[in-house]
N, C-alpha and C. Protein backbone atom coordinates (compact mmCIF):
# COMPACT_ATOMS: atom_id res chain seq x y z
N UNK A 1 0.86 -1.27 -0.05
CA UNK A 1 -0.02 -0.04 0.02
C UNK A 1 0.79 1.10 -0.11
N UNK A 2 1.18 1.98 -1.18
CA UNK A 2 1.78 3.04 -1.20
C UNK A 2 0.73 4.31 -0.99
N UNK A 3 0.50 4.73 0.11
CA UNK A 3 -0.41 5.63 0.47
C UNK A 3 0.32 7.12 0.64
N UNK A 4 1.69 7.04 0.44
CA UNK A 4 2.62 8.26 0.69
C UNK A 4 3.30 8.65 -0.78
N UNK A 5 3.25 7.87 -1.68
CA UNK A 5 3.73 8.13 -2.82
C UNK A 5 5.13 7.87 -2.77
N UNK A 6 5.93 8.92 -3.20
CA UNK A 6 7.58 8.72 -2.92
C UNK A 6 7.95 8.78 -1.58
N UNK A 7 7.09 9.33 -0.77
CA UNK A 7 7.65 9.76 0.66
C UNK A 7 7.91 8.68 1.42
N UNK A 8 7.39 7.39 1.40
CA UNK A 8 7.50 6.26 2.29
C UNK A 8 8.91 6.02 2.19
N UNK A 9 9.71 5.89 0.97
CA UNK A 9 10.97 5.64 0.85
C UNK A 9 12.17 6.77 1.86
N UNK A 10 11.54 8.00 1.70
CA UNK A 10 12.25 9.05 2.44
C UNK A 10 11.80 8.81 3.89
N UNK A 11 10.73 8.76 4.40
CA UNK A 11 10.52 8.37 6.02
C UNK A 11 11.32 7.02 6.04
N UNK A 12 11.22 6.07 5.46
CA UNK A 12 12.16 4.75 5.76
C UNK A 12 13.97 5.09 5.81
N UNK A 13 14.11 6.01 5.11
CA UNK A 13 15.48 6.42 5.14
C UNK A 13 15.83 7.36 6.63
N UNK A 14 14.79 8.19 6.72
CA UNK A 14 15.36 9.20 7.90
C UNK A 14 15.22 8.13 9.36
N UNK A 15 14.30 7.45 9.17
CA UNK A 15 14.24 6.39 10.39
C UNK A 15 15.28 5.52 10.60
N UNK A 16 16.12 5.00 9.55
CA UNK A 16 17.17 4.21 9.62
C UNK A 16 18.28 5.18 10.11
N UNK A 17 18.34 6.52 9.51
CA UNK A 17 19.28 7.32 9.86
C UNK A 17 19.32 7.75 11.45
N UNK A 18 17.84 7.66 12.10
CA UNK A 18 17.93 7.84 13.32
C UNK A 18 18.27 6.95 14.12
N UNK A 19 17.77 5.58 13.74
CA UNK A 19 18.20 4.42 14.56
C UNK A 19 19.66 4.17 14.49
N UNK A 20 20.54 4.55 13.23
CA UNK A 20 21.99 4.36 13.45
C UNK A 20 22.56 5.42 14.15
N UNK A 21 22.20 6.79 14.22
CA UNK A 21 22.63 7.87 15.14
C UNK A 21 22.50 7.56 16.47
N UNK A 22 21.25 6.69 17.09
CA UNK A 22 21.10 6.43 18.18
C UNK A 22 21.96 5.25 18.85
N UNK A 23 22.10 4.33 17.73
CA UNK A 23 23.21 3.18 18.20
C UNK A 23 24.66 3.62 18.13
N UNK A 24 24.98 4.70 17.56
CA UNK A 24 26.38 5.43 17.42
C UNK A 24 26.57 6.08 18.71
N UNK A 25 25.41 6.78 19.07
CA UNK A 25 25.68 7.61 20.30
C UNK A 25 25.74 6.60 21.76
N UNK A 26 24.89 5.76 21.60
CA UNK A 26 24.89 4.52 22.76
C UNK A 26 26.20 4.08 22.71
N UNK A 27 27.01 3.70 21.79
CA UNK A 27 28.29 3.08 21.76
C UNK A 27 29.21 3.93 22.38
N UNK A 28 29.20 5.22 21.83
CA UNK A 28 30.00 6.34 22.40
C UNK A 28 29.87 6.56 23.97
N UNK A 29 28.37 6.33 24.54
CA UNK A 29 28.33 6.61 25.73
C UNK A 29 28.94 5.55 26.50
N UNK A 30 28.81 4.18 25.97
CA UNK A 30 29.07 2.90 26.76
C UNK A 30 30.63 2.73 26.86
N UNK A 31 31.28 3.34 25.78
CA UNK A 31 32.83 3.46 25.65
C UNK A 31 33.47 4.40 26.51
N UNK A 32 32.66 5.75 27.02
CA UNK A 32 33.49 6.67 27.57
C UNK A 32 33.74 6.26 29.02
N UNK A 33 34.41 6.98 29.97
CA UNK A 33 34.95 6.72 31.30
C UNK A 33 33.56 7.15 32.13
N UNK A 34 32.60 7.81 31.95
CA UNK A 34 31.69 8.50 32.77
C UNK A 34 30.79 7.14 33.30
N UNK A 35 30.33 7.18 34.54
CA UNK A 35 29.61 6.03 35.05
C UNK A 35 28.20 6.40 34.77
N UNK A 36 27.46 5.55 34.47
CA UNK A 36 25.92 5.53 34.71
C UNK A 36 25.36 6.83 33.50
N UNK A 37 25.93 6.80 32.06
CA UNK A 37 25.61 7.67 31.38
C UNK A 37 24.82 7.16 30.22
N UNK A 38 24.63 6.02 30.10
CA UNK A 38 23.77 5.31 28.90
C UNK A 38 22.43 6.00 28.71
N UNK A 39 21.78 5.79 27.55
CA UNK A 39 20.50 6.56 27.38
C UNK A 39 19.47 5.63 28.44
N UNK A 40 19.63 4.33 28.51
CA UNK A 40 18.61 3.78 29.40
C UNK A 40 18.68 4.15 30.85
N UNK A 41 19.78 4.54 31.28
CA UNK A 41 20.23 4.84 32.53
C UNK A 41 19.57 6.42 32.76
N UNK A 42 19.84 7.29 31.55
CA UNK A 42 19.33 8.67 31.74
C UNK A 42 18.00 8.85 31.65
N UNK A 43 17.36 7.68 31.05
CA UNK A 43 15.75 7.56 30.93
C UNK A 43 15.19 7.22 32.16
N UNK A 44 15.75 6.21 32.78
CA UNK A 44 14.96 5.93 33.98
C UNK A 44 15.01 7.01 34.93
N UNK A 45 16.20 7.65 35.18
CA UNK A 45 16.46 8.74 36.24
C UNK A 45 15.53 9.75 35.94
N UNK A 46 15.39 10.07 34.70
CA UNK A 46 14.41 11.38 34.24
C UNK A 46 12.95 10.78 34.57
N UNK A 47 12.64 9.42 34.26
CA UNK A 47 11.28 9.09 34.39
C UNK A 47 10.95 8.88 36.18
N UNK A 48 11.67 8.49 36.79
CA UNK A 48 11.88 8.34 38.10
C UNK A 48 11.49 9.85 38.83
N UNK A 49 12.11 10.93 38.42
CA UNK A 49 11.83 12.29 38.83
C UNK A 49 10.85 13.13 38.23
N UNK A 50 10.68 13.70 37.22
CA UNK A 50 9.55 14.40 36.97
C UNK A 50 8.88 14.09 35.42
N UNK A 51 9.88 13.28 34.58
CA UNK A 51 9.07 13.19 33.31
C UNK A 51 8.64 11.49 33.37
N UNK A 52 7.61 11.47 34.27
CA UNK A 52 7.13 9.75 34.39
C UNK A 52 6.28 9.56 33.17
N UNK A 53 6.13 10.40 31.99
CA UNK A 53 5.24 10.17 31.10
C UNK A 53 6.20 9.48 29.95
N UNK A 54 7.51 9.32 30.09
CA UNK A 54 8.16 8.45 29.46
C UNK A 54 7.87 6.96 29.09
N UNK A 55 7.79 6.26 30.23
CA UNK A 55 7.21 4.93 29.99
C UNK A 55 6.09 4.62 29.43
N UNK A 56 5.05 5.53 29.82
CA UNK A 56 3.80 5.60 28.80
C UNK A 56 4.12 5.77 27.43
N UNK A 57 4.91 6.74 27.12
CA UNK A 57 5.07 6.89 25.82
C UNK A 57 5.69 5.84 25.00
N UNK A 58 6.82 5.34 25.67
CA UNK A 58 7.67 3.98 25.11
C UNK A 58 6.57 2.89 24.82
N UNK A 59 5.90 2.73 25.85
CA UNK A 59 4.81 1.80 25.91
C UNK A 59 3.89 1.94 24.78
N UNK A 60 3.40 2.99 24.50
CA UNK A 60 2.53 3.38 23.54
C UNK A 60 3.15 3.41 22.21
N UNK A 61 4.27 3.80 21.85
CA UNK A 61 5.07 3.65 20.52
C UNK A 61 5.34 2.02 20.05
N UNK A 62 5.90 1.22 21.57
CA UNK A 62 5.97 -0.21 21.26
C UNK A 62 4.69 -0.74 20.69
N UNK A 63 3.61 -0.56 21.43
CA UNK A 63 2.29 -1.07 21.18
C UNK A 63 1.69 -0.71 19.64
N UNK A 64 2.22 0.27 19.37
CA UNK A 64 1.77 0.88 17.85
C UNK A 64 2.32 0.06 16.86
N UNK A 65 3.69 -0.09 17.14
CA UNK A 65 4.66 -0.66 16.28
C UNK A 65 4.66 -2.06 16.04
N UNK A 66 4.55 -2.73 17.04
CA UNK A 66 4.68 -4.20 17.29
C UNK A 66 3.69 -5.01 17.80
N UNK A 67 2.72 -4.24 18.46
CA UNK A 67 1.21 -5.16 18.64
C UNK A 67 0.11 -4.49 17.62
N UNK A 68 -1.11 -4.40 18.23
CA UNK A 68 -1.94 -3.83 17.44
C UNK A 68 -3.20 -4.74 17.25
N UNK A 69 -4.16 -4.19 17.46
CA UNK A 69 -5.44 -5.07 17.27
C UNK A 69 -5.96 -4.72 15.89
N UNK A 70 -6.60 -5.69 15.07
CA UNK A 70 -7.32 -5.98 13.81
C UNK A 70 -8.69 -5.45 13.91
N UNK A 71 -9.17 -5.20 15.18
CA UNK A 71 -10.54 -4.81 15.28
C UNK A 71 -10.71 -3.24 14.52
N UNK A 72 -11.50 -3.10 13.78
CA UNK A 72 -12.01 -1.72 13.17
C UNK A 72 -12.65 -0.80 14.05
N UNK A 73 -13.19 -1.56 15.05
CA UNK A 73 -13.88 -0.47 16.08
C UNK A 73 -13.03 0.28 16.80
N UNK A 74 -11.70 0.07 16.76
CA UNK A 74 -10.69 1.07 16.95
C UNK A 74 -9.84 1.95 16.12
N UNK A 75 -10.78 2.46 15.31
CA UNK A 75 -10.33 3.13 14.09
C UNK A 75 -9.82 4.40 14.22
N UNK A 76 -9.88 4.88 15.56
CA UNK A 76 -9.11 6.23 15.89
C UNK A 76 -7.72 6.62 15.31
N UNK A 77 -7.15 5.43 15.01
CA UNK A 77 -5.62 5.46 14.90
C UNK A 77 -5.40 5.93 13.22
N UNK A 78 -6.60 6.04 12.72
CA UNK A 78 -6.21 6.72 11.03
C UNK A 78 -6.23 8.20 11.26
N UNK A 79 -6.19 8.67 12.24
CA UNK A 79 -6.22 10.21 12.43
C UNK A 79 -5.00 10.79 13.29
N UNK A 80 -4.82 11.99 13.67
CA UNK A 80 -4.03 12.58 14.52
C UNK A 80 -4.27 12.45 16.02
N UNK A 81 -5.61 11.92 16.17
CA UNK A 81 -5.85 11.88 17.70
C UNK A 81 -5.14 11.11 18.51
N UNK A 82 -4.77 9.95 18.31
CA UNK A 82 -3.90 9.07 19.03
C UNK A 82 -2.51 9.83 19.47
N UNK A 83 -1.93 10.74 18.40
CA UNK A 83 -0.69 11.32 18.69
C UNK A 83 -0.80 12.50 19.78
N UNK A 84 -2.15 13.16 19.01
CA UNK A 84 -2.43 14.44 20.09
C UNK A 84 -2.66 14.13 21.58
N UNK A 85 -3.35 12.80 21.80
CA UNK A 85 -3.81 12.30 23.08
C UNK A 85 -2.35 11.96 23.94
N UNK A 86 -1.34 11.38 23.09
CA UNK A 86 -0.17 10.98 23.68
C UNK A 86 0.93 12.21 23.79
N UNK A 87 0.67 13.43 23.10
CA UNK A 87 1.75 14.24 23.56
C UNK A 87 0.66 15.27 24.48
N UNK A 88 -0.50 14.96 24.71
CA UNK A 88 -1.43 15.88 25.68
C UNK A 88 -1.38 15.13 27.18
N UNK A 89 -0.93 13.84 27.01
CA UNK A 89 -0.79 13.18 28.18
C UNK A 89 0.75 13.53 28.45
N UNK A 90 1.74 13.65 27.91
CA UNK A 90 3.08 13.78 28.45
C UNK A 90 2.86 15.70 28.73
N UNK A 91 2.16 16.23 28.37
CA UNK A 91 2.33 17.54 28.92
C UNK A 91 1.60 17.70 30.00
N UNK A 92 0.42 16.99 30.44
CA UNK A 92 -0.41 16.80 31.58
C UNK A 92 0.68 16.19 32.65
N UNK A 93 1.52 15.10 32.19
CA UNK A 93 2.28 14.41 33.30
C UNK A 93 3.41 15.42 33.89
N UNK A 94 3.77 16.12 32.84
CA UNK A 94 4.68 17.04 33.24
C UNK A 94 4.33 18.54 34.14
N UNK A 95 2.97 18.78 33.74
CA UNK A 95 2.51 19.98 34.73
C UNK A 95 2.27 19.27 35.70
N UNK A 96 1.71 18.37 36.30
CA UNK A 96 1.46 17.30 37.34
C UNK A 96 2.63 17.52 38.11
N UNK A 97 3.81 17.00 37.84
CA UNK A 97 4.96 16.70 38.31
C UNK A 97 5.63 17.87 39.08
N UNK A 98 5.18 19.14 38.17
CA UNK A 98 5.88 20.59 38.76
C UNK A 98 4.90 21.12 39.43
N UNK A 99 3.62 20.86 39.18
CA UNK A 99 2.66 21.45 40.14
C UNK A 99 2.79 20.85 41.67
N UNK A 100 3.03 19.75 41.69
CA UNK A 100 2.94 18.95 43.04
C UNK A 100 4.13 19.06 43.64
N UNK A 101 5.30 19.42 42.78
CA UNK A 101 6.47 19.55 43.24
C UNK A 101 6.88 18.30 43.62
N UNK A 102 6.86 17.28 42.80
CA UNK A 102 7.47 15.90 43.46
C UNK A 102 9.09 16.11 43.49
N UNK A 103 9.47 15.54 44.57
CA UNK A 103 10.97 15.71 45.02
C UNK A 103 11.32 14.50 44.83
N UNK A 104 10.50 13.29 45.61
CA UNK A 104 11.12 11.92 45.44
C UNK A 104 11.14 11.06 44.40
N UNK A 105 11.64 10.01 44.06
CA UNK A 105 11.75 9.07 43.19
C UNK A 105 10.35 8.40 42.93
N UNK A 106 9.86 8.22 41.79
CA UNK A 106 8.72 7.64 41.49
C UNK A 106 9.08 6.03 41.43
N UNK A 107 8.63 5.24 42.36
CA UNK A 107 8.83 3.63 42.18
C UNK A 107 8.86 2.95 40.88
N UNK A 108 9.76 1.96 40.65
CA UNK A 108 9.69 1.37 39.46
C UNK A 108 8.42 0.40 39.36
N UNK A 109 7.57 0.17 40.16
CA UNK A 109 6.33 -0.62 39.90
C UNK A 109 5.37 0.47 39.34
N UNK A 110 5.56 1.73 39.73
CA UNK A 110 4.40 2.79 39.05
C UNK A 110 4.99 2.88 37.69
N UNK A 111 6.08 3.21 37.62
CA UNK A 111 6.60 3.17 35.87
C UNK A 111 6.34 1.94 35.34
N UNK A 112 6.21 0.88 35.71
CA UNK A 112 5.91 -0.29 35.05
C UNK A 112 4.27 -0.45 34.64
N UNK A 113 3.79 -0.06 35.53
CA UNK A 113 2.32 -0.03 35.26
C UNK A 113 1.92 0.98 34.08
N UNK A 114 2.65 2.26 34.04
CA UNK A 114 2.60 3.25 33.25
C UNK A 114 3.19 2.72 31.84
N UNK A 115 4.06 1.75 31.66
CA UNK A 115 4.55 1.05 30.47
C UNK A 115 3.47 0.16 29.95
N UNK A 116 2.78 -0.51 31.02
CA UNK A 116 1.92 -1.37 30.60
C UNK A 116 0.58 -0.62 30.05
N UNK A 117 0.17 0.20 30.62
CA UNK A 117 -0.89 1.03 30.07
C UNK A 117 -0.70 1.80 28.69
N UNK A 118 0.75 2.10 28.70
CA UNK A 118 1.09 2.80 27.25
C UNK A 118 0.96 1.60 26.08
N UNK A 119 1.60 0.38 26.45
CA UNK A 119 1.40 -0.74 25.63
C UNK A 119 -0.23 -0.86 25.27
N UNK A 120 -1.14 -0.86 25.95
CA UNK A 120 -2.58 -1.07 25.98
C UNK A 120 -2.80 -0.01 25.15
N UNK A 121 -2.50 1.07 25.37
CA UNK A 121 -3.01 2.42 24.45
C UNK A 121 -2.43 2.11 23.25
N UNK A 122 -1.29 1.70 22.81
CA UNK A 122 -0.85 1.83 21.31
C UNK A 122 -1.32 0.45 20.87
N UNK A 123 -1.53 -0.55 21.73
CA UNK A 123 -2.15 -1.72 21.02
C UNK A 123 -3.60 -1.45 20.56
N UNK A 124 -4.44 -0.67 21.32
CA UNK A 124 -5.73 -0.82 20.83
C UNK A 124 -6.28 0.64 20.18
N UNK A 125 -5.79 1.73 20.72
CA UNK A 125 -6.16 2.96 20.05
C UNK A 125 -5.36 3.73 18.91
N UNK A 126 -4.22 2.91 18.64
CA UNK A 126 -3.07 3.46 17.76
C UNK A 126 -2.51 2.46 16.88
N UNK A 127 -3.34 1.26 16.69
CA UNK A 127 -2.96 0.27 15.88
C UNK A 127 -3.06 0.61 14.52
N UNK A 128 -2.02 0.05 13.94
CA UNK A 128 -1.57 -0.13 12.41
C UNK A 128 -2.28 -1.25 11.74
N UNK A 129 -2.57 -2.39 12.40
CA UNK A 129 -3.26 -3.45 11.97
C UNK A 129 -4.44 -3.61 11.44
N UNK A 130 -5.35 -2.74 11.93
CA UNK A 130 -6.46 -2.90 11.49
C UNK A 130 -6.97 -2.38 10.19
N UNK A 131 -5.97 -1.59 9.48
CA UNK A 131 -6.09 -1.22 8.36
C UNK A 131 -5.95 -2.61 7.39
N UNK A 132 -5.05 -3.43 7.70
CA UNK A 132 -5.08 -4.67 6.83
C UNK A 132 -6.48 -5.36 6.62
N UNK A 133 -7.19 -5.07 7.77
CA UNK A 133 -8.51 -5.88 7.73
C UNK A 133 -9.50 -5.20 6.50
N UNK A 134 -9.40 -3.98 6.74
CA UNK A 134 -10.30 -3.12 6.04
C UNK A 134 -10.42 -3.44 4.42
């Protein structure tokens, strides 16, 4: 299905470029002398402090890309609504964290629940698979 015309190859090449850049940065971070500066540690520390939307967003992206329902009743994913909801959730969580002046670390079990909720969101409401059924 070539719905983007010639842009699908461009998007693919851009995503390959981002993935290659990420791997290169991760290798550099692993080879330097600084302790605990890899991307996974940095993301965990950020999520435990004030950016607790990170696990939800990562789960939503994983659910969107690798899971996904084939049920057309969840056809909201054919629009910008799922992305806007995800962006709004991120802004809301940042606002909550700063308004409540959260100073202590958020426990891993809460971050795990947020990751699971993100997977569910990506699976149901941001699915790419239901388009194959239509």
